[in-house]
Amino acid sequence: MIVGAGAIGGVVGGYLAKAGVDVLFVDQAKDHVTAMQQAGLTIQALDGAFNVPVAAVVMDDFVAEQAPLANVDAVFLAVKAQHTEEAITQFKHRLTEKTYVVSMQNGLCENIIASHIGESRTVGAFVNLFADYQGPGVIEYGGVGSMYIGEMDGRMTPRLEALHDVLLHWGNVQMTDNIWGYLWSKLAYGAVLTATALVDATMADVIDPNDNRSLLFALASEVLAVADKLHIPCNGFDDWDPNLVYPVQGRDEEALNESWDRLVLRLRSYKKVKSGIWRDLAVRKRKTEVPSHLVPVIEEGERLGLDMTLTKAVVQMIRDLEDGQRQMSWDNIEQLKTLKAGERMV
Ligand SMILES: NC(=O)C1=CN([C@@H]2O[C@H](COP(=O)(O)OP(=O)(O)OC[C@H]3O[C@@H](n4cnc5c(N)ncnc54)[C@H](OP(=O)(O)O)[C@@H]3O)[C@@H](O)[C@H]2O)C=CC1
Ligand SMILES: CC(C)(CO)C(=O)C(=O)O
């Protein structure tokens, strides 16, 4: 079962449904659910589009029923991070004791899910696909990236293997004993991609210029320093190598820039060229999940005595954009550079 059948839930569930897996799509967007019921789910992938008939239900109707679903093994939760608490609260009564929830999200949403249903019923996932909800019943799958799944305590379990086998219908999913390492690594990479949404330009165009790179390395390093202090080793993926970015001292700048060049090329090769955060601000005109991703990181960093200046500034700028107090502009990047320079002078 998929809860939140947007970009990620739609792509992952779409491939499973196409392979004949019994998938129920649950979403709060009535027009999307109606379109899926009437005309199936269309995935516009890089190698062509496909349409698959699917079972879909509106969240309100799904949670109005009281009986737990005995035939559901796994729930893939793919709502934006800020909707995690609301969604799990709404549907948890429909889970049996053996049903587990897989967080197909950015951020540390596994912690929120586990606080409701327990760690033993929560499975982590790191997802680096590039997809966008285009409109009712239609998802664009604009870039293939990695997916890792892992138990919160790092054990390799039969259910992880079963989940792995099912997700192979999507693509090259892998199991990990260090899901937190991927999630924190994605938080650092995500901070960089969040900064790209401060400008109305492609992700590649913002991260490529040499004079933006050191700012973005410094931003990512703030997040990676928190993970380091928490003794979480961060893993690389898809031309993002956190271990070249951090630690800052003794950094191999040449190797880092070469790896960054590869990342730029990869981002240029995707059909989806701007982040979901940019899209929420510029197209969908709604609040983003940035505070839900980065405020817990800032709080943890400050608790550990770390300087989170740039991360805090990025979150504030995104909030300003959400509130219409700021416009997307290259000047936002320049303002962050001033902060970085100020920080260096201290
Ligand atoms: N898109 C991407 O390329 C990537 C996204 N991710 C992560 O995946 C997660 C999902 O993002 P994405 O798929 O892009 O988001 P989308 O907005 O495309 O999809 C989320 C869907 O969940 C619905 N929803 C929200 N609240 C509820 C609820 N309480 N019950 C049921 N449905 C609900 C939304 O409806 P409505 O629109 O009405 O709010 C929407 O249809 C995020 O954490 C994101 O960071 C990770 C990697 C890449
Ligand atoms: C930028 C991207 C695709 C990275 O996975 C993302 O998380 C999003 O668009 O929400």
mmCIF file of C-alpha atoms and ligand atoms in Angstrom:
data_model
loop_
_atom_site.group_PDB
_atom_site.id
_atom_site.type_symbol
_atom_site.label_atom_id
_atom_site.label_comp_id
_atom_site.label_asym_id
_atom_site.label_seq_id
_atom_site.Cartn_x
_atom_site.Cartn_y
_atom_site.Cartn_z
ATOM 1 C CA MET A 1 0.000 0.000 0.000
ATOM 2 C CA ILE A 2 1.185 3.521 -0.839
ATOM 3 C CA VAL A 3 0.167 6.496 1.292
ATOM 4 C CA GLY A 4 0.957 9.665 -0.620
ATOM 5 C CA ALA A 5 0.746 8.694 -4.291
ATOM 6 C CA GLY A 6 2.545 11.758 -5.638
ATOM 7 C CA ALA A 7 5.942 11.853 -7.346
ATOM 8 C CA ILE A 8 7.729 9.166 -5.325
ATOM 9 C CA GLY A 9 4.725 7.086 -4.254
ATOM 10 C CA GLY A 10 3.448 7.202 -7.828
ATOM 11 C CA VAL A 11 6.713 6.135 -9.462
ATOM 12 C CA VAL A 12 7.525 3.339 -7.006
ATOM 13 C CA GLY A 13 3.938 2.091 -6.824
ATOM 14 C CA GLY A 14 3.524 2.449 -10.586
ATOM 15 C CA TYR A 15 6.404 0.075 -11.354
ATOM 16 C CA LEU A 16 5.175 -2.416 -8.767
ATOM 17 C CA ALA A 17 1.621 -2.309 -10.143
ATOM 18 C CA LYS A 18 2.965 -2.714 -13.693
ATOM 19 C CA ALA A 19 4.762 -5.880 -12.547
ATOM 20 C CA GLY A 20 1.519 -7.287 -11.174
ATOM 21 C CA VAL A 21 2.062 -6.557 -7.465
ATOM 22 C CA ASP A 22 -1.190 -5.855 -5.640
ATOM 23 C CA VAL A 23 -0.844 -2.145 -4.718
ATOM 24 C CA LEU A 24 -3.441 0.167 -3.171
ATOM 25 C CA PHE A 25 -2.781 3.881 -3.722
ATOM 26 C CA VAL A 26 -4.068 6.162 -0.966
ATOM 27 C CA ASP A 27 -3.873 9.929 -1.364
ATOM 28 C CA GLN A 28 -5.646 12.958 0.044
ATOM 29 C CA ALA A 29 -5.913 14.642 -3.385
ATOM 30 C CA LYS A 30 -9.403 13.671 -4.610
ATOM 31 C CA ASP A 31 -8.817 14.728 -8.242
ATOM 32 C CA HIS A 32 -5.669 12.587 -8.402
ATOM 33 C CA VAL A 33 -7.442 9.554 -6.920
ATOM 34 C CA THR A 34 -10.433 9.968 -9.253
ATOM 35 C CA ALA A 35 -8.118 10.202 -12.275
ATOM 36 C CA MET A 36 -6.252 7.046 -11.196
ATOM 37 C CA GLN A 37 -9.545 5.179 -10.674
ATOM 38 C CA GLN A 38 -10.918 6.243 -14.047
ATOM 39 C CA ALA A 39 -7.858 6.217 -16.314
ATOM 40 C CA GLY A 40 -5.081 4.484 -14.383
ATOM 41 C CA LEU A 41 -1.710 5.911 -13.377
ATOM 42 C CA THR A 42 0.591 7.274 -16.081
ATOM 43 C CA ILE A 43 4.348 7.359 -15.482
ATOM 44 C CA GLN A 44 6.319 9.471 -17.952
ATOM 45 C CA ALA A 45 9.734 7.845 -17.668
ATOM 46 C CA LEU A 46 12.932 8.758 -19.521
ATOM 47 C CA ASP A 47 12.608 5.649 -21.700
ATOM 48 C CA GLY A 48 8.936 6.254 -22.505
ATOM 49 C CA ALA A 49 5.594 6.522 -20.781
ATOM 50 C CA PHE A 50 3.370 3.731 -19.496
ATOM 51 C CA ASN A 51 -0.107 3.596 -18.071
ATOM 52 C CA VAL A 52 -1.254 1.011 -15.568
ATOM 53 C CA PRO A 53 -4.720 0.415 -14.094
ATOM 54 C CA VAL A 54 -4.542 0.827 -10.298
ATOM 55 C CA ALA A 55 -6.693 0.565 -7.184
ATOM 56 C CA ALA A 56 -6.888 3.969 -5.532
ATOM 57 C CA VAL A 57 -8.786 5.455 -2.608
ATOM 58 C CA VAL A 58 -9.080 8.888 -1.015
ATOM 59 C CA MET A 59 -7.363 9.116 2.373
ATOM 60 C CA ASP A 60 -10.546 10.319 4.157
ATOM 61 C CA ASP A 61 -12.457 7.259 2.945
ATOM 62 C CA PHE A 62 -9.566 4.937 3.762
ATOM 63 C CA VAL A 63 -9.240 6.132 7.360
ATOM 64 C CA ALA A 64 -13.008 6.239 7.925
ATOM 65 C CA GLU A 65 -12.918 2.427 7.858
ATOM 66 C CA GLN A 66 -11.894 0.917 11.188
ATOM 67 C CA ALA A 67 -10.881 -2.653 10.373
ATOM 68 C CA PRO A 68 -7.115 -3.312 10.192
ATOM 69 C CA LEU A 69 -6.003 -4.563 6.756
ATOM 70 C CA ALA A 70 -4.842 -8.139 7.279
ATOM 71 C CA ASN A 71 -3.502 -8.508 3.721
ATOM 72 C CA VAL A 72 -1.136 -5.502 3.761
ATOM 73 C CA ASP A 73 2.500 -6.331 4.619
ATOM 74 C CA ALA A 74 4.088 -2.956 3.964
ATOM 75 C CA VAL A 75 2.951 0.642 3.735
ATOM 76 C CA PHE A 76 5.192 2.946 1.686
ATOM 77 C CA LEU A 77 4.753 6.399 3.181
ATOM 78 C CA ALA A 78 5.593 9.034 0.572
ATOM 79 C CA VAL A 79 3.997 12.234 1.820
ATOM 80 C CA LYS A 80 6.204 15.321 2.185
ATOM 81 C CA ALA A 81 8.061 15.352 5.492
ATOM 82 C CA GLN A 82 5.800 17.955 7.121
ATOM 83 C CA HIS A 83 2.761 15.722 6.569
ATOM 84 C CA THR A 84 4.277 12.622 8.181
ATOM 85 C CA GLU A 85 2.842 13.125 11.656
ATOM 86 C CA GLU A 86 -0.638 13.857 10.336
ATOM 87 C CA ALA A 87 -0.630 10.903 7.932
ATOM 88 C CA ILE A 88 0.628 8.266 10.367
ATOM 89 C CA THR A 89 -1.828 9.472 13.025
ATOM 90 C CA GLN A 90 -4.651 9.158 10.497
ATOM 91 C CA PHE A 91 -3.953 5.649 9.215
ATOM 92 C CA LYS A 92 -2.174 3.727 11.982
ATOM 93 C CA HIS A 93 -5.412 2.157 13.242
ATOM 94 C CA ARG A 94 -5.650 0.328 9.910
ATOM 95 C CA LEU A 95 -2.361 -1.527 10.440
ATOM 96 C CA THR A 96 -2.053 -4.956 11.982
ATOM 97 C CA GLU A 97 0.819 -5.745 14.363
ATOM 98 C CA LYS A 98 2.741 -7.361 11.496
ATOM 99 C CA THR A 99 2.393 -4.447 9.063
ATOM 100 C CA TYR A 100 5.417 -2.168 8.803
ATOM 101 C CA VAL A 101 5.754 1.338 7.403
ATOM 102 C CA VAL A 102 8.596 2.258 5.034
ATOM 103 C CA SER A 103 9.476 5.952 4.954
ATOM 104 C CA MET A 104 10.053 6.826 1.283
ATOM 105 C CA GLN A 105 10.935 10.381 2.224
ATOM 106 C CA ASN A 106 13.726 12.871 2.670
ATOM 107 C CA GLY A 107 14.509 13.906 6.228
ATOM 108 C CA LEU A 108 14.467 11.857 9.408
ATOM 109 C CA CYS A 109 10.795 10.894 9.126
ATOM 110 C CA GLU A 110 11.525 7.368 10.368
ATOM 111 C CA ASN A 111 11.771 8.845 13.890
ATOM 112 C CA ILE A 112 8.279 10.336 13.649
ATOM 113 C CA ILE A 113 6.807 7.095 12.308
ATOM 114 C CA ALA A 114 8.542 5.045 15.004
ATOM 115 C CA SER A 115 7.208 7.339 17.735
ATOM 116 C CA HIS A 116 3.713 6.249 16.673
ATOM 117 C CA ILE A 117 4.058 2.570 15.805
ATOM 118 C CA GLY A 118 7.426 1.591 17.296
ATOM 119 C CA GLU A 119 10.860 1.028 15.772
ATOM 120 C CA SER A 120 10.078 -2.619 15.196
ATOM 121 C CA ARG A 121 7.367 -1.666 12.698
ATOM 122 C CA THR A 122 9.373 1.082 10.962
ATOM 123 C CA VAL A 123 11.732 0.543 8.030
ATOM 124 C CA GLY A 124 14.028 3.225 6.592
ATOM 125 C CA ALA A 125 14.495 4.087 2.946
ATOM 126 C CA PHE A 126 16.781 6.491 1.158
ATOM 127 C CA VAL A 127 15.375 7.583 -2.183
ATOM 128 C CA ASN A 128 17.257 9.635 -4.762
ATOM 129 C CA LEU A 129 14.873 9.535 -7.714
ATOM 130 C CA PHE A 130 13.953 12.700 -9.574
ATOM 131 C CA ALA A 131 10.210 12.853 -10.104
ATOM 132 C CA ASP A 132 7.372 15.371 -10.237
ATOM 133 C CA TYR A 133 3.610 15.189 -9.853
ATOM 134 C CA GLN A 134 2.381 16.707 -13.138
ATOM 135 C CA GLY A 135 -1.365 16.603 -12.574
ATOM 136 C CA PRO A 136 -4.146 14.147 -11.696
ATOM 137 C CA GLY A 137 -3.044 10.612 -12.605
ATOM 138 C CA VAL A 138 0.258 11.690 -14.177
ATOM 139 C CA ILE A 139 3.797 11.550 -12.733
ATOM 140 C CA GLU A 140 7.002 12.492 -14.537
ATOM 141 C CA TYR A 141 9.953 10.241 -13.681
ATOM 142 C CA GLY A 142 12.704 12.561 -14.785
ATOM 143 C CA GLY A 143 15.856 10.978 -13.375
ATOM 144 C CA VAL A 144 16.918 7.579 -12.084
ATOM 145 C CA GLY A 145 18.981 7.511 -8.895
ATOM 146 C CA SER A 146 19.713 5.214 -5.998
ATOM 147 C CA MET A 147 17.399 3.620 -3.494
ATOM 148 C CA TYR A 148 18.558 1.931 -0.287
ATOM 149 C CA ILE A 149 16.400 0.266 2.348
ATOM 150 C CA GLY A 150 17.462 -0.592 5.878
ATOM 151 C CA GLU A 151 16.254 -1.517 9.321
ATOM 152 C CA MET A 152 16.610 1.258 11.876
ATOM 153 C CA ASP A 153 19.006 -0.894 13.934
ATOM 154 C CA GLY A 154 20.967 -2.034 10.868
ATOM 155 C CA ARG A 155 19.977 -5.704 11.041
ATOM 156 C CA MET A 156 19.475 -7.742 7.878
ATOM 157 C CA THR A 157 16.053 -9.276 8.357
ATOM 158 C CA PRO A 158 13.776 -11.546 6.336
ATOM 159 C CA ARG A 159 11.284 -8.708 5.905
ATOM 160 C CA LEU A 160 14.030 -6.450 4.506
ATOM 161 C CA GLU A 161 14.866 -9.173 2.002
ATOM 162 C CA ALA A 162 11.194 -9.573 1.083
ATOM 163 C CA LEU A 163 10.894 -5.809 0.647
ATOM 164 C CA HIS A 164 14.031 -5.775 -1.458
ATOM 165 C CA ASP A 165 12.608 -8.465 -3.739
ATOM 166 C CA VAL A 166 9.394 -6.508 -4.275
ATOM 167 C CA LEU A 167 11.197 -3.221 -4.903
ATOM 168 C CA LEU A 168 13.361 -4.870 -7.575
ATOM 169 C CA HIS A 169 10.306 -4.315 -9.778
ATOM 170 C CA TRP A 170 11.100 -0.594 -9.492
ATOM 171 C CA GLY A 171 14.829 -0.961 -10.170
ATOM 172 C CA ASN A 172 18.217 -1.443 -8.561
ATOM 173 C CA VAL A 173 17.222 -1.170 -4.878
ATOM 174 C CA GLN A 174 19.889 -2.157 -2.359
ATOM 175 C CA MET A 175 19.844 -3.179 1.297
ATOM 176 C CA THR A 176 22.074 -1.373 3.797
ATOM 177 C CA ASP A 177 23.091 -1.824 7.430
ATOM 178 C CA ASN A 178 23.609 1.952 7.637
ATOM 179 C CA ILE A 179 20.364 3.601 6.563
ATOM 180 C CA TRP A 180 21.085 6.583 8.850
ATOM 181 C CA GLY A 181 24.338 7.162 6.944
ATOM 182 C CA TYR A 182 22.372 7.554 3.720
ATOM 183 C CA LEU A 183 19.645 9.676 5.305
ATOM 184 C CA TRP A 184 22.161 12.107 6.839
ATOM 185 C CA SER A 185 24.181 12.178 3.643
ATOM 186 C CA LYS A 186 20.979 13.062 1.755
ATOM 187 C CA LEU A 187 20.252 15.794 4.321
ATOM 188 C CA ALA A 188 23.600 17.403 3.490
ATOM 189 C CA TYR A 189 23.071 16.983 -0.265
ATOM 190 C CA GLY A 190 19.490 18.155 0.275
ATOM 191 C CA ALA A 191 20.740 21.348 1.946
ATOM 192 C CA VAL A 192 22.708 22.066 -1.247
ATOM 193 C CA LEU A 193 19.679 21.347 -3.448
ATOM 194 C CA THR A 194 17.550 23.484 -1.136
ATOM 195 C CA ALA A 195 19.923 26.394 -1.708
ATOM 196 C CA THR A 196 19.407 25.963 -5.461
ATOM 197 C CA ALA A 197 15.713 26.743 -4.935
ATOM 198 C CA LEU A 198 16.679 30.264 -3.805
ATOM 199 C CA VAL A 199 17.226 31.026 -7.499
ATOM 200 C CA ASP A 200 14.902 30.513 -10.465
ATOM 201 C CA ALA A 201 17.529 28.455 -12.269
ATOM 202 C CA THR A 202 18.365 24.798 -12.726
ATOM 203 C CA MET A 203 20.059 22.875 -9.910
ATOM 204 C CA ALA A 204 23.114 22.363 -12.146
ATOM 205 C CA ASP A 205 23.390 26.050 -13.025
ATOM 206 C CA VAL A 206 23.404 27.021 -9.358
ATOM 207 C CA ILE A 207 25.908 24.446 -8.124
ATOM 208 C CA ASP A 208 28.300 24.623 -11.109
ATOM 209 C CA PRO A 209 29.991 28.069 -10.896
ATOM 210 C CA ASN A 210 33.313 27.958 -9.093
ATOM 211 C CA ASP A 211 32.442 30.933 -6.939
ATOM 212 C CA ASN A 212 29.300 29.161 -5.656
ATOM 213 C CA ARG A 213 31.030 25.890 -4.886
ATOM 214 C CA SER A 214 32.868 26.849 -1.707
ATOM 215 C CA LEU A 215 29.643 28.252 -0.257
ATOM 216 C CA LEU A 216 27.787 25.018 -1.013
ATOM 217 C CA PHE A 217 30.652 22.899 0.350
ATOM 218 C CA ALA A 218 30.487 24.949 3.565
ATOM 219 C CA LEU A 219 26.717 24.537 3.780
ATOM 220 C CA ALA A 220 26.884 20.766 3.320
ATOM 221 C CA SER A 221 29.769 20.598 5.807
ATOM 222 C CA GLU A 222 27.597 22.103 8.539
ATOM 223 C CA VAL A 223 25.145 19.212 8.176
ATOM 224 C CA LEU A 224 27.901 16.607 7.811
ATOM 225 C CA ALA A 225 29.565 17.920 10.984
ATOM 226 C CA VAL A 226 26.384 17.149 12.914
ATOM 227 C CA ALA A 227 26.335 13.591 11.557
ATOM 228 C CA ASP A 228 30.013 13.256 12.418
ATOM 229 C CA LYS A 229 29.423 14.369 16.012
ATOM 230 C CA LEU A 230 26.616 11.810 16.214
ATOM 231 C CA HIS A 231 29.080 9.151 14.960
ATOM 232 C CA ILE A 232 27.034 8.464 11.829
ATOM 233 C CA PRO A 233 29.310 7.621 8.879
ATOM 234 C CA CYS A 234 27.786 9.186 5.755
ATOM 235 C CA ASN A 235 27.679 7.231 2.500
ATOM 236 C CA GLY A 236 28.100 8.562 -1.019
ATOM 237 C CA PHE A 237 25.684 7.960 -3.882
ATOM 238 C CA ASP A 238 25.065 9.085 -7.477
ATOM 239 C CA ASP A 239 28.156 11.336 -7.821
ATOM 240 C CA TRP A 240 27.600 12.907 -4.400
ATOM 241 C CA ASP A 241 30.569 12.093 -2.147
ATOM 242 C CA PRO A 242 30.172 13.503 1.377
ATOM 243 C CA ASN A 243 33.593 12.211 2.356
ATOM 244 C CA LEU A 244 35.248 14.550 -0.146
ATOM 245 C CA VAL A 245 33.249 17.502 1.212
ATOM 246 C CA TYR A 246 33.885 16.824 4.916
ATOM 247 C CA PRO A 247 36.040 17.017 6.997
ATOM 248 C CA VAL A 248 37.068 20.446 5.803
ATOM 249 C CA GLN A 249 40.617 20.234 7.102
ATOM 250 C CA GLY A 250 42.886 18.379 4.704
ATOM 251 C CA ARG A 251 40.214 18.344 2.017
ATOM 252 C CA ASP A 252 41.399 17.223 -1.430
ATOM 253 C CA GLU A 253 40.007 20.203 -3.378
ATOM 254 C CA GLU A 254 40.949 18.742 -6.757
ATOM 255 C CA ALA A 255 39.187 15.445 -6.146
ATOM 256 C CA LEU A 256 36.196 17.284 -4.693
ATOM 257 C CA ASN A 257 35.892 19.566 -7.723
ATOM 258 C CA GLU A 258 36.214 16.633 -10.111
ATOM 259 C CA SER A 259 33.469 14.782 -8.292
ATOM 260 C CA TRP A 260 31.352 17.975 -8.265
ATOM 261 C CA ASP A 261 31.823 18.254 -12.045
ATOM 262 C CA ARG A 262 30.388 14.755 -12.389
ATOM 263 C CA LEU A 263 27.457 15.720 -10.161
ATOM 264 C CA VAL A 264 26.775 18.780 -12.332
ATOM 265 C CA LEU A 265 26.807 16.614 -15.472
ATOM 266 C CA ARG A 266 24.437 14.125 -13.866
ATOM 267 C CA LEU A 267 21.996 16.860 -12.841
ATOM 268 C CA ARG A 268 22.151 18.292 -16.365
ATOM 269 C CA SER A 269 21.291 14.860 -17.816
ATOM 270 C CA TYR A 270 17.980 14.609 -15.953
ATOM 271 C CA LYS A 271 14.658 15.720 -17.363
ATOM 272 C CA LYS A 272 13.762 17.093 -13.930
ATOM 273 C CA VAL A 273 16.201 19.989 -13.619
ATOM 274 C CA LYS A 274 14.792 21.843 -10.612
ATOM 275 C CA SER A 275 14.115 20.553 -7.104
ATOM 276 C CA GLY A 276 10.781 19.645 -5.585
ATOM 277 C CA ILE A 277 11.346 22.568 -3.233
ATOM 278 C CA TRP A 278 11.635 24.978 -6.167
ATOM 279 C CA ARG A 279 8.482 23.415 -7.604
ATOM 280 C CA ASP A 280 6.503 23.806 -4.370
ATOM 281 C CA LEU A 281 7.477 27.487 -4.243
ATOM 282 C CA ALA A 282 7.291 28.462 -7.907
ATOM 283 C CA VAL A 283 4.646 26.167 -9.396
ATOM 284 C CA ARG A 284 2.504 24.708 -6.667
ATOM 285 C CA LYS A 285 2.627 27.833 -4.481
ATOM 286 C CA ARG A 286 2.733 25.948 -1.220
ATOM 287 C CA LYS A 287 4.919 25.612 1.833
ATOM 288 C CA THR A 288 7.969 23.426 1.433
ATOM 289 C CA GLU A 289 9.320 20.604 3.564
ATOM 290 C CA VAL A 290 12.596 22.464 4.192
ATOM 291 C CA PRO A 291 11.923 23.371 7.849
ATOM 292 C CA SER A 292 10.917 19.757 8.563
ATOM 293 C CA HIS A 293 14.200 18.549 7.043
ATOM 294 C CA LEU A 294 16.649 21.073 8.399
ATOM 295 C CA VAL A 295 15.294 22.471 11.697
ATOM 296 C CA PRO A 296 15.931 19.131 13.505
ATOM 297 C CA VAL A 297 19.488 19.201 12.075
ATOM 298 C CA ILE A 298 20.025 22.787 13.253
ATOM 299 C CA GLU A 299 18.680 21.953 16.715
ATOM 300 C CA GLU A 300 20.893 18.906 16.997
ATOM 301 C CA GLY A 301 23.912 20.873 15.716
ATOM 302 C CA GLU A 302 23.401 23.692 18.190
ATOM 303 C CA ARG A 303 22.898 21.203 21.019
ATOM 304 C CA LEU A 304 26.293 19.796 20.060
ATOM 305 C CA GLY A 305 27.852 23.272 20.011
ATOM 306 C CA LEU A 306 28.266 23.461 16.217
ATOM 307 C CA ASP A 307 27.970 26.564 14.061
ATOM 308 C CA MET A 308 24.843 26.230 11.888
ATOM 309 C CA THR A 309 24.895 29.762 10.437
ATOM 310 C CA LEU A 310 24.459 28.854 6.780
ATOM 311 C CA THR A 311 21.845 26.166 7.337
ATOM 312 C CA LYS A 312 19.811 28.551 9.476
ATOM 313 C CA ALA A 313 20.089 31.275 6.846
ATOM 314 C CA VAL A 314 18.921 28.925 4.077
ATOM 315 C CA VAL A 315 15.892 27.841 6.128
ATOM 316 C CA GLN A 316 15.023 31.476 6.875
ATOM 317 C CA MET A 317 15.342 32.452 3.205
ATOM 318 C CA ILE A 318 13.038 29.601 2.180
ATOM 319 C CA ARG A 319 10.532 30.722 4.837
ATOM 320 C CA ASP A 320 10.751 34.247 3.433
ATOM 321 C CA LEU A 321 10.069 32.910 -0.068
ATOM 322 C CA GLU A 322 7.087 30.939 1.243
ATOM 323 C CA ASP A 323 5.704 34.078 2.881
ATOM 324 C CA GLY A 324 6.283 36.259 -0.175
ATOM 325 C CA GLN A 325 8.843 38.349 1.736
ATOM 326 C CA ARG A 326 11.641 37.486 -0.699
ATOM 327 C CA GLN A 327 11.962 36.692 -4.404
ATOM 328 C CA MET A 328 14.028 33.936 -6.011
ATOM 329 C CA SER A 329 17.252 35.569 -7.122
ATOM 330 C CA TRP A 330 21.009 35.104 -7.507
ATOM 331 C CA ASP A 331 21.306 37.797 -4.869
ATOM 332 C CA ASN A 332 20.122 35.244 -2.274
ATOM 333 C CA ILE A 333 23.227 33.174 -3.034
ATOM 334 C CA GLU A 334 25.376 36.315 -2.779
ATOM 335 C CA GLN A 335 23.859 37.059 0.642
ATOM 336 C CA LEU A 336 24.786 33.566 1.817
ATOM 337 C CA LYS A 337 28.344 34.129 0.589
ATOM 338 C CA THR A 338 28.558 37.251 2.754
ATOM 339 C CA LEU A 339 27.575 35.168 5.763
ATOM 340 C CA LYS A 340 30.202 32.586 4.888
ATOM 341 C CA ALA A 341 32.862 35.275 4.571
ATOM 342 C CA GLY A 342 31.761 36.735 7.907
ATOM 343 C CA GLU A 343 31.978 33.325 9.479
ATOM 344 C CA ARG A 344 35.510 32.880 8.146
ATOM 345 C CA MET A 345 36.615 36.168 9.629
ATOM 346 C CA VAL A 346 35.535 35.184 13.162
HETATM 347 N N1 LIG B 1 10.051 14.149 -5.923
HETATM 348 C C1 LIG B 1 11.299 13.696 -5.878
HETATM 349 O O1 LIG B 1 11.999 13.645 -6.905
HETATM 350 C C2 LIG B 1 11.867 13.199 -4.602
HETATM 351 C C3 LIG B 1 11.172 13.276 -3.423
HETATM 352 N N2 LIG B 1 11.697 12.724 -2.292
HETATM 353 C C4 LIG B 1 10.955 12.770 -1.042
HETATM 354 O O2 LIG B 1 9.794 11.958 -1.158
HETATM 355 C C5 LIG B 1 8.762 12.448 -0.298
HETATM 356 C C6 LIG B 1 7.505 12.623 -1.127
HETATM 357 O O3 LIG B 1 7.749 13.687 -2.033
HETATM 358 P P1 LIG B 1 6.984 13.818 -3.416
HETATM 359 O O4 LIG B 1 6.556 12.492 -3.881
HETATM 360 O O5 LIG B 1 7.844 14.652 -4.270
HETATM 361 O O6 LIG B 1 5.707 14.671 -2.955
HETATM 362 P P2 LIG B 1 4.335 14.922 -3.729
HETATM 363 O O7 LIG B 1 3.793 16.197 -3.211
HETATM 364 O O8 LIG B 1 4.523 14.738 -5.184
HETATM 365 O O9 LIG B 1 3.415 13.715 -3.230
HETATM 366 C C7 LIG B 1 2.914 13.637 -1.928
HETATM 367 C C8 LIG B 1 1.455 13.241 -2.018
HETATM 368 O O10 LIG B 1 0.989 12.964 -0.694
HETATM 369 C C9 LIG B 1 -0.291 13.577 -0.549
HETATM 370 N N3 LIG B 1 -0.574 13.753 0.873
HETATM 371 C C10 LIG B 1 -0.195 14.751 1.704
HETATM 372 N N4 LIG B 1 -0.660 14.538 2.960
HETATM 373 C C11 LIG B 1 -1.344 13.375 2.910
HETATM 374 C C12 LIG B 1 -2.043 12.618 3.882
HETATM 375 N N5 LIG B 1 -2.144 13.023 5.156
HETATM 376 N N6 LIG B 1 -2.626 11.474 3.505
HETATM 377 C C13 LIG B 1 -2.548 11.048 2.212
HETATM 378 N N7 LIG B 1 -1.897 11.729 1.240
HETATM 379 C C14 LIG B 1 -1.292 12.873 1.588
HETATM 380 C C15 LIG B 1 -0.140 14.864 -1.317
HETATM 381 O O11 LIG B 1 -1.397 15.469 -1.553
HETATM 382 P P3 LIG B 1 -1.454 17.088 -1.686
HETATM 383 O O12 LIG B 1 -0.763 17.411 -2.970
HETATM 384 O O13 LIG B 1 -2.898 17.382 -1.665
HETATM 385 O O14 LIG B 1 -0.703 17.637 -0.496
HETATM 386 C C16 LIG B 1 0.560 14.365 -2.564
HETATM 387 O O15 LIG B 1 -0.341 13.835 -3.501
HETATM 388 C C17 LIG B 1 9.290 13.764 0.276
HETATM 389 O O16 LIG B 1 9.800 13.570 1.568
HETATM 390 C C18 LIG B 1 10.427 14.143 -0.680
HETATM 391 O O17 LIG B 1 11.436 14.911 -0.081
HETATM 392 C C19 LIG B 1 12.894 12.073 -2.283
HETATM 393 C C20 LIG B 1 13.620 11.987 -3.416
HETATM 394 C C21 LIG B 1 13.196 12.590 -4.646
HETATM 395 C C1 LIG B 2 15.941 17.221 -5.723
HETATM 396 C C2 LIG B 2 15.415 15.841 -5.429
HETATM 397 C C3 LIG B 2 14.873 15.219 -6.681
HETATM 398 C C4 LIG B 2 16.591 14.997 -4.941
HETATM 399 O O1 LIG B 2 16.275 13.669 -4.716
HETATM 400 C C5 LIG B 2 14.353 15.931 -4.424
HETATM 401 O O2 LIG B 2 14.493 15.425 -3.358
HETATM 402 C C6 LIG B 2 13.081 16.634 -4.723
HETATM 403 O O3 LIG B 2 12.869 17.138 -5.815
HETATM 404 O O4 LIG B 2 12.227 16.697 -3.800
#
